[in-house]
């Protein structure tokens, strides 16, 4: 029976390495011989009808060519059979023990001139009782509170020009303009890589890069970057409902604080871990050019890493992140103490900078800051460093590849020349299958 093109496709689809290319060539040669043999059932009369003067020559050439192809195919088959019986492997195309390889595929990027196009601007009063007036997009752009620099950095500022009186702040008749934005899209499992050049700090400030949704705290909250005043270390926190507990000790290098993640107890302290670096927040963070915060969220854990600018892994810089090669995370919430999918779902990403409020306000007097928090808010000069400057946020989805059919000794990379040879072999095979006989005759 003539061979179908599907059979050739199957042979070509198995060519990944040099050894595979050789094996595939022999197999395809055998396919071609069978194809030609099936199509070569031309009688002597048919050859004569095509041209009696050359029929014998054509038959001779065709016969010699077919015999050569048969011989090569036979040798190739014996080679494959010899490799398939005994030796260190059971065959070049053996099915090896299944092995799942995890790769992270780019799903979404926020960066550059269009950074703010896919974010909503929050304009309600601050839920944490901060002394800020969150403004809408138009006012934020008009007053220079948000913009993208020529270098492509997305900047967000607390107003540092408007003079207020302490009485206005105390009475809340006038509060300091600020910005809170959240993604229009909602997210779940994934790898979230934030490259940040600057983050806000200073007395009275309470900046955060975090995630949650309107069904708080039932769907959880993840605080990836957060602290107050002029702290030098970042604090990663989780807020959920009853039953979510931070395991300690755990798979993290930071120092655990509260381990009860229930937002309804301990004045919504949640559970948290302080980063071991004294330059993961505040002035030192900015002076070192910022850095990269990465969060991996799956059904097993929610992990957070911080990398200094000079220590960002090459795979992140190349857009091919591989958390399995990174050091231990600075913070991690394990599914053993808090089943992740039960407590966290459908989050939007959020940036904000509030002032005073439930955390920065209550801790102001012990933070070494001057005067009162309200007086600090009234003075615009207090917020010269209250700026987010974002290079990018890149989101990756996990994809698992089953490598069961890859040869055990196959190299991990394939040269472009190998690909070319495979392509050429398969192309010739298709051509031979489709028209070898008609070309010769």
Coordinates of C-alpha atoms in Angstrom, one line a residue:
X1 CA 0.0 0.0 0.0
X2 CA 1.3 3.5 -0.7
X3 CA 2.4 5.3 2.4
X4 CA 0.5 8.4 3.6
X5 CA 2.0 11.7 4.3
X6 CA 0.9 11.3 7.9
X7 CA 3.4 8.5 8.2
X8 CA 6.2 10.7 7.0
X9 CA 5.0 13.4 9.5
X10 CA 5.2 10.9 12.3
X11 CA 8.8 10.1 11.4
X12 CA 9.8 13.7 11.1
X13 CA 8.2 14.7 14.4
X14 CA 10.5 12.4 16.2
X15 CA 13.7 14.1 15.0
X16 CA 15.3 16.2 17.7
X17 CA 19.0 15.3 17.9
X18 CA 21.8 14.2 15.6
X19 CA 21.2 10.5 16.5
X20 CA 17.5 11.0 15.9
X21 CA 18.3 12.6 12.5
X22 CA 20.3 9.6 11.4
X23 CA 17.7 7.1 12.6
X24 CA 14.9 9.2 11.0
X25 CA 16.8 9.3 7.7
X26 CA 17.0 5.5 7.5
X27 CA 13.4 5.1 8.4
X28 CA 12.3 7.7 5.9
X29 CA 14.4 6.0 3.3
X30 CA 12.6 2.7 3.9
X31 CA 9.3 4.5 3.7
X32 CA 10.3 5.9 0.3
X33 CA 11.4 2.5 -1.0
X34 CA 8.0 1.0 -0.1
X35 CA 6.3 4.0 -1.7
X36 CA 8.2 3.8 -4.9
X37 CA 7.8 0.0 -5.0
X38 CA 4.0 0.5 -4.7
X39 CA 3.9 3.1 -7.4
X40 CA 6.3 1.4 -9.8
X41 CA 4.0 -1.4 -10.9
X42 CA 4.2 -0.2 -14.5
X43 CA 4.1 -2.8 -17.1
X44 CA 6.5 -3.1 -20.0
X45 CA 3.7 -2.0 -22.3
X46 CA 3.2 1.2 -20.3
X47 CA 6.9 2.0 -20.5
X48 CA 7.0 1.3 -24.2
X49 CA 4.0 3.5 -24.7
X50 CA 5.9 6.4 -23.1
X51 CA 8.8 5.9 -25.6
X52 CA 10.0 2.6 -27.0
X53 CA 13.4 3.9 -27.8
X54 CA 14.2 4.7 -24.2
X55 CA 12.1 2.2 -22.3
X56 CA 14.9 -0.2 -21.7
X57 CA 17.3 2.6 -20.4
X58 CA 14.6 3.9 -18.2
X59 CA 13.9 0.5 -16.8
X60 CA 17.6 -0.1 -16.1
X61 CA 18.1 3.2 -14.3
X62 CA 15.0 2.7 -12.3
X63 CA 15.9 -0.8 -11.4
X64 CA 19.4 0.1 -10.2
X65 CA 18.1 3.1 -8.2
X66 CA 15.4 1.0 -6.6
X67 CA 17.9 -1.7 -5.6
X68 CA 20.3 0.9 -4.1
X69 CA 17.4 2.3 -2.1
X70 CA 16.4 -1.1 -0.9
X71 CA 19.9 -1.9 0.1
X72 CA 20.3 1.4 2.1
X73 CA 17.0 0.9 3.7
X74 CA 17.9 -2.7 4.7
X75 CA 21.2 -1.5 6.2
X76 CA 19.4 1.2 8.1
X77 CA 16.8 -1.2 9.5
X78 CA 19.6 -3.6 10.7
X79 CA 21.3 -0.6 12.3
X80 CA 18.1 0.4 14.2
X81 CA 17.4 -3.2 15.2
X82 CA 21.0 -3.7 16.5
X83 CA 20.6 -0.5 18.6
X84 CA 17.2 -1.8 19.9
X85 CA 18.5 -5.1 21.1
X86 CA 20.8 -5.0 24.1
X87 CA 23.3 -2.4 25.0
X88 CA 22.7 0.5 27.4
X89 CA 19.4 1.5 25.9
X90 CA 16.4 -0.4 24.5
X91 CA 16.2 1.8 21.4
X92 CA 17.0 5.3 20.2
X93 CA 13.4 6.2 20.2
X94 CA 12.6 4.6 23.5
X95 CA 10.0 5.9 25.8
X96 CA 11.9 6.9 28.8
X97 CA 10.6 7.3 32.4
X98 CA 8.2 10.3 32.3
X99 CA 9.7 13.5 33.5
X100 CA 7.8 16.8 33.7
X101 CA 9.7 19.9 33.0
X102 CA 8.2 23.2 34.3
X103 CA 8.7 26.3 32.1
X104 CA 7.3 29.8 32.7
X105 CA 5.6 31.4 29.6
X106 CA 5.1 35.1 29.4
X107 CA 1.4 36.0 29.8
X108 CA 1.3 39.8 30.4
X109 CA 3.6 42.8 30.7
X110 CA 2.9 46.2 32.1
X111 CA 5.6 48.7 31.1
X112 CA 6.4 51.8 29.0
X113 CA 4.2 54.5 27.6
X114 CA 1.0 52.5 27.9
X115 CA 1.6 51.4 31.5
X116 CA -1.4 53.2 33.1
X117 CA -3.9 52.2 30.4
X118 CA -4.9 48.9 32.0
X119 CA -5.2 50.1 35.6
X120 CA -8.2 51.6 37.4
X121 CA -7.8 54.6 39.7
X122 CA -9.3 54.2 43.1
X123 CA -11.1 57.4 44.3
X124 CA -13.0 56.4 47.5
X125 CA -11.8 57.3 51.0
X126 CA -8.9 55.2 52.2
X127 CA -10.1 52.0 53.9
X128 CA -7.1 52.1 56.2
X129 CA -8.0 55.6 57.5
X130 CA -5.0 57.3 55.8
X131 CA -4.9 61.1 55.5
X132 CA -4.9 61.0 51.7
X133 CA -7.3 62.0 48.9
X134 CA -7.0 59.4 46.2
X135 CA -7.5 61.2 42.9
X136 CA -8.8 59.9 39.5
X137 CA -6.7 59.4 36.4
X138 CA -7.3 62.8 34.8
X139 CA -6.4 64.7 37.9
X140 CA -3.4 62.5 38.6
X141 CA -2.1 63.2 35.1
X142 CA -3.0 66.9 35.2
X143 CA -1.2 67.4 38.5
X144 CA 1.8 65.3 37.6
X145 CA 1.1 62.6 40.1
X146 CA 1.4 59.9 37.4
X147 CA 3.4 59.9 34.2
X148 CA 5.8 57.8 32.2
X149 CA 9.4 59.1 31.8
X150 CA 11.3 59.2 28.6
X151 CA 13.2 56.1 29.8
X152 CA 9.8 54.3 30.1
X153 CA 9.6 54.3 33.9
X154 CA 6.0 54.6 35.3
X155 CA 6.1 57.1 38.1
X156 CA 3.5 57.6 40.9
X157 CA 3.9 60.4 43.4
X158 CA 2.3 61.7 46.6
X159 CA 1.6 65.4 46.1
X160 CA 4.6 67.4 47.3
X161 CA 3.5 70.9 46.4
X162 CA 0.1 71.6 48.0
X163 CA 0.4 73.4 51.4
X164 CA -2.2 72.3 53.9
X165 CA -2.9 73.4 57.5
X166 CA -2.8 71.0 60.4
X167 CA -6.4 71.9 61.1
X168 CA -7.5 71.0 57.6
X169 CA -5.8 67.6 58.0
X170 CA -7.2 67.0 61.5
X171 CA -10.7 67.9 60.4
X172 CA -10.2 65.9 57.1
X173 CA -11.6 68.9 55.2
X174 CA -8.5 68.7 53.0
X175 CA -6.2 65.8 52.7
X176 CA -3.0 65.3 50.7
X177 CA -3.6 64.1 47.1
X178 CA -2.2 60.6 46.4
X179 CA -2.7 57.7 44.0
X180 CA -4.0 54.2 44.3
X181 CA -4.2 52.0 41.2
X182 CA -5.3 48.4 40.5
X183 CA -5.2 46.2 37.5
X184 CA -8.3 45.8 35.4
X185 CA -7.4 42.1 35.1
X186 CA -7.7 39.6 37.9
X187 CA -5.0 37.0 38.5
X188 CA -4.5 33.7 40.3
X189 CA -1.6 31.3 40.0
X190 CA 1.5 32.6 38.3
X191 CA 4.9 34.2 38.5
X192 CA 4.9 37.9 39.1
X193 CA 8.1 39.8 38.6
X194 CA 8.2 43.5 39.5
X195 CA 11.3 45.5 38.5
X196 CA 11.1 48.7 40.6
X197 CA 13.6 51.5 40.4
X198 CA 12.3 53.5 43.4
X199 CA 9.8 52.9 46.2
X200 CA 8.3 55.5 48.6
X201 CA 9.7 56.1 52.1
X202 CA 9.8 58.7 54.8
X203 CA 8.0 59.7 58.0
X204 CA 4.3 59.3 57.8
X205 CA 4.3 57.2 54.6
X206 CA 2.8 53.8 54.2
X207 CA 3.4 52.4 50.7
X208 CA 2.4 49.0 49.4
X209 CA 2.5 46.8 46.4
X210 CA -0.1 44.1 47.0
X211 CA -3.1 42.1 45.7
X212 CA -6.6 41.3 46.8
X213 CA -10.2 41.8 45.5
X214 CA -13.5 43.3 46.6
X215 CA -14.4 40.1 48.5
X216 CA -11.8 40.9 51.2
X217 CA -10.8 39.0 53.3
X218 CA -12.6 35.9 52.0
X219 CA -10.4 35.8 48.9
X220 CA -7.3 36.8 50.7
X221 CA -4.7 39.6 50.5
X222 CA -1.0 39.3 49.6
X223 CA 1.3 42.2 50.6
X224 CA 4.5 41.8 48.5
X225 CA 6.1 45.2 49.4
X226 CA 5.0 47.0 52.5
X227 CA 6.3 48.9 55.4
X228 CA 6.1 52.4 57.0
X229 CA 8.2 55.5 57.7
X230 CA 11.9 55.0 57.0
X231 CA 12.1 51.3 57.7
X232 CA 15.0 49.5 56.0
X233 CA 13.5 46.0 55.6
X234 CA 10.5 44.9 53.6
X235 CA 7.7 43.0 55.3
X236 CA 5.7 40.4 53.3
X237 CA 2.2 39.7 54.8
X238 CA -0.9 37.6 54.1
X239 CA -4.4 38.3 55.3
X240 CA -7.1 35.7 55.0
X241 CA -9.9 34.1 57.1
X242 CA -9.9 31.6 60.0
X243 CA -7.7 28.6 59.6
X244 CA -4.9 30.1 57.5
X245 CA -1.6 29.8 59.5
X246 CA 2.0 30.6 58.6
X247 CA 4.2 27.6 59.2
X248 CA 7.4 28.3 61.2
X249 CA 10.1 27.4 60.6
X250 CA 9.5 27.2 56.9
X251 CA 11.0 27.5 53.4
X252 CA 12.2 31.2 53.8
X253 CA 15.2 33.2 55.0
X254 CA 13.2 36.0 56.6
X255 CA 12.1 36.4 60.2
X256 CA 8.5 35.4 61.0
X257 CA 6.2 37.6 63.1
X258 CA 2.6 36.8 63.7
X259 CA 1.6 33.4 62.4
X260 CA -2.2 33.8 62.5
X261 CA -3.3 35.0 59.0
X262 CA -6.9 35.6 60.1
X263 CA -7.7 39.3 59.2
X264 CA -10.5 39.3 61.8
X265 CA -8.2 38.9 64.8
X266 CA -5.2 40.9 66.2
X267 CA -6.4 44.1 64.6
X268 CA -5.9 42.7 61.1
X269 CA -2.1 42.2 61.6
X270 CA -2.3 39.1 59.5
X271 CA 0.8 36.8 59.3
X272 CA 4.1 38.2 58.1
X273 CA 7.8 37.7 57.4
X274 CA 10.4 40.5 57.5
X275 CA 13.1 40.3 54.7
X276 CA 16.6 39.7 56.1
X277 CA 18.1 42.5 53.9
X278 CA 18.4 45.9 55.4
X279 CA 18.3 47.4 51.9
X280 CA 15.0 45.8 50.8
X281 CA 13.0 49.0 51.7
X282 CA 13.6 52.7 52.3
X283 CA 16.5 55.0 51.4
X284 CA 19.1 52.3 50.9
X285 CA 16.9 50.4 48.5
X286 CA 16.5 53.5 46.3
X287 CA 20.2 54.4 46.5
X288 CA 21.2 50.9 45.2
X289 CA 18.9 51.4 42.1
X290 CA 16.0 49.5 43.5
X291 CA 15.7 45.8 42.6
X292 CA 13.4 43.0 41.6
X293 CA 10.6 41.5 43.7
X294 CA 9.3 38.1 42.4
X295 CA 6.2 36.3 43.7
X296 CA 5.4 32.7 42.8
X297 CA 1.8 31.8 43.5
X298 CA 0.6 28.2 43.0
X299 CA -1.4 25.6 44.9
X300 CA 1.5 24.6 47.1
X301 CA 2.7 28.0 48.4
X302 CA 3.0 31.7 47.8
X303 CA 6.7 32.6 47.7
X304 CA 8.4 36.0 47.5
X305 CA 12.0 36.8 46.6
X306 CA 13.9 40.1 46.7
X307 CA 17.0 40.6 44.5
X308 CA 19.4 43.5 44.6
X309 CA 19.8 45.3 41.3
X310 CA 23.3 43.8 40.9
X311 CA 22.1 40.3 41.9
X312 CA 19.1 39.8 39.6
X313 CA 19.3 36.3 38.1
X314 CA 20.2 36.1 34.5
X315 CA 17.1 34.1 33.6
X316 CA 15.0 37.0 34.8
X317 CA 17.0 39.5 32.7
X318 CA 16.6 37.2 29.7
X319 CA 12.9 36.8 30.1
X320 CA 13.2 33.1 30.9
X321 CA 12.7 32.9 34.7
X322 CA 13.3 29.7 36.5
X323 CA 12.5 29.9 40.2
X324 CA 13.8 26.3 40.7
X325 CA 17.3 27.8 40.2
X326 CA 16.9 30.7 42.6
X327 CA 18.0 30.7 46.2
X328 CA 15.5 30.2 49.0
X329 CA 12.7 32.8 49.0
X330 CA 12.8 35.5 51.7
X331 CA 9.2 34.8 52.5
X332 CA 6.8 31.8 51.9
X333 CA 3.3 30.9 52.9
X334 CA 3.1 27.1 52.7
X335 CA -0.1 25.2 51.8
X336 CA 0.6 22.9 54.7
X337 CA -0.5 25.6 57.1
X338 CA -2.8 27.5 54.8
X339 CA -4.4 25.6 51.8
X340 CA -3.6 28.2 49.1
X341 CA -6.5 27.7 46.8
X342 CA -9.0 27.8 49.7
X343 CA -7.9 31.2 50.9
X344 CA -6.6 33.1 47.9
X345 CA -8.2 33.7 44.5
X346 CA -9.0 36.3 41.8
X347 CA -6.7 39.1 42.8
X348 CA -6.0 42.4 41.2
X349 CA -2.5 44.0 41.6
X350 CA -2.4 47.2 43.5
X351 CA 0.0 50.1 44.1
X352 CA -0.7 52.8 46.7
X353 CA 0.9 55.2 49.1
X354 CA -1.2 56.3 52.0
X355 CA -0.2 58.5 54.9
X356 CA -0.5 57.9 58.6
X357 CA -3.6 55.7 59.0
X358 CA -4.0 52.5 60.9
X359 CA -0.3 51.5 60.8
X360 CA 1.8 54.6 60.0
X361 CA -0.3 56.8 62.2
X362 CA -0.3 54.5 65.3
X363 CA 3.4 53.9 65.0
X364 CA 4.4 57.5 64.3
X365 CA 5.4 58.5 67.8
X366 CA 7.8 55.5 68.2
X367 CA 9.4 55.8 64.8
X368 CA 11.7 58.7 65.6
X369 CA 9.8 61.1 63.4
X370 CA 9.3 64.8 64.2
X371 CA 6.1 66.4 65.6
X372 CA 2.8 64.7 64.8
X373 CA 1.7 62.7 61.8
X374 CA -0.9 65.3 60.9
X375 CA 1.7 68.1 60.9
X376 CA 3.9 65.9 58.7
X377 CA 1.0 65.5 56.2
X378 CA 0.4 69.2 56.1
X379 CA 3.9 70.0 54.9
X380 CA 4.5 69.1 51.2
X381 CA 8.3 69.0 51.7
X382 CA 7.8 65.8 53.8
X383 CA 7.1 63.8 50.7
X384 CA 10.0 64.4 48.4
X385 CA 10.8 60.7 48.5
X386 CA 7.2 59.4 48.3
X387 CA 7.5 58.0 44.8
X388 CA 7.0 54.7 43.0
X389 CA 9.1 54.4 39.9
X390 CA 8.3 51.1 38.0
X391 CA 10.4 49.6 35.2
X392 CA 8.0 46.8 34.5
X393 CA 5.7 44.1 35.9
X394 CA 6.0 40.8 34.0
X395 CA 3.6 38.0 34.6
X396 CA 4.3 34.4 33.6
X397 CA 2.1 31.3 33.6
X398 CA 3.4 27.8 34.5
X399 CA 3.5 25.2 31.7
X400 CA 4.5 21.6 32.3
X401 CA 6.1 19.7 29.4
X402 CA 6.2 15.9 29.5
X403 CA 9.6 14.8 28.2
X404 CA 8.8 11.1 28.2
X405 CA 9.9 10.6 24.5
X406 CA 13.1 12.5 24.6
X407 CA 16.1 10.2 24.3
X408 CA 17.9 9.7 27.6
X409 CA 21.3 10.9 26.2
X410 CA 20.0 13.7 24.1
X411 CA 21.7 17.1 24.5
X412 CA 19.7 19.8 26.1
X413 CA 20.1 22.2 23.1
X414 CA 19.7 21.7 19.4
X415 CA 21.9 23.5 16.9
X416 CA 20.4 25.5 14.1
X417 CA 22.3 23.3 11.7
X418 CA 20.7 20.2 13.2
X419 CA 17.3 21.8 12.7
X420 CA 18.2 22.6 9.1
X421 CA 19.3 19.0 8.3
X422 CA 16.1 17.6 9.8
X423 CA 14.0 20.1 7.9
X424 CA 15.8 19.2 4.6
X425 CA 15.5 15.5 5.2
X426 CA 11.8 15.7 5.9
X427 CA 11.2 18.0 2.9
X428 CA 13.0 15.6 0.6
X429 CA 11.0 12.8 2.0
X430 CA 7.7 14.5 1.3
X431 CA 8.8 15.3 -2.2
X432 CA 9.9 11.7 -2.8
X433 CA 6.6 10.3 -1.4
X434 CA 4.6 12.7 -3.4
X435 CA 6.3 12.5 -6.8
X436 CA 9.5 10.4 -7.0
X437 CA 8.0 7.8 -9.4
X438 CA 6.4 10.4 -11.8
X439 CA 9.7 12.3 -11.9
X440 CA 11.8 9.3 -12.9
X441 CA 9.3 8.1 -15.4

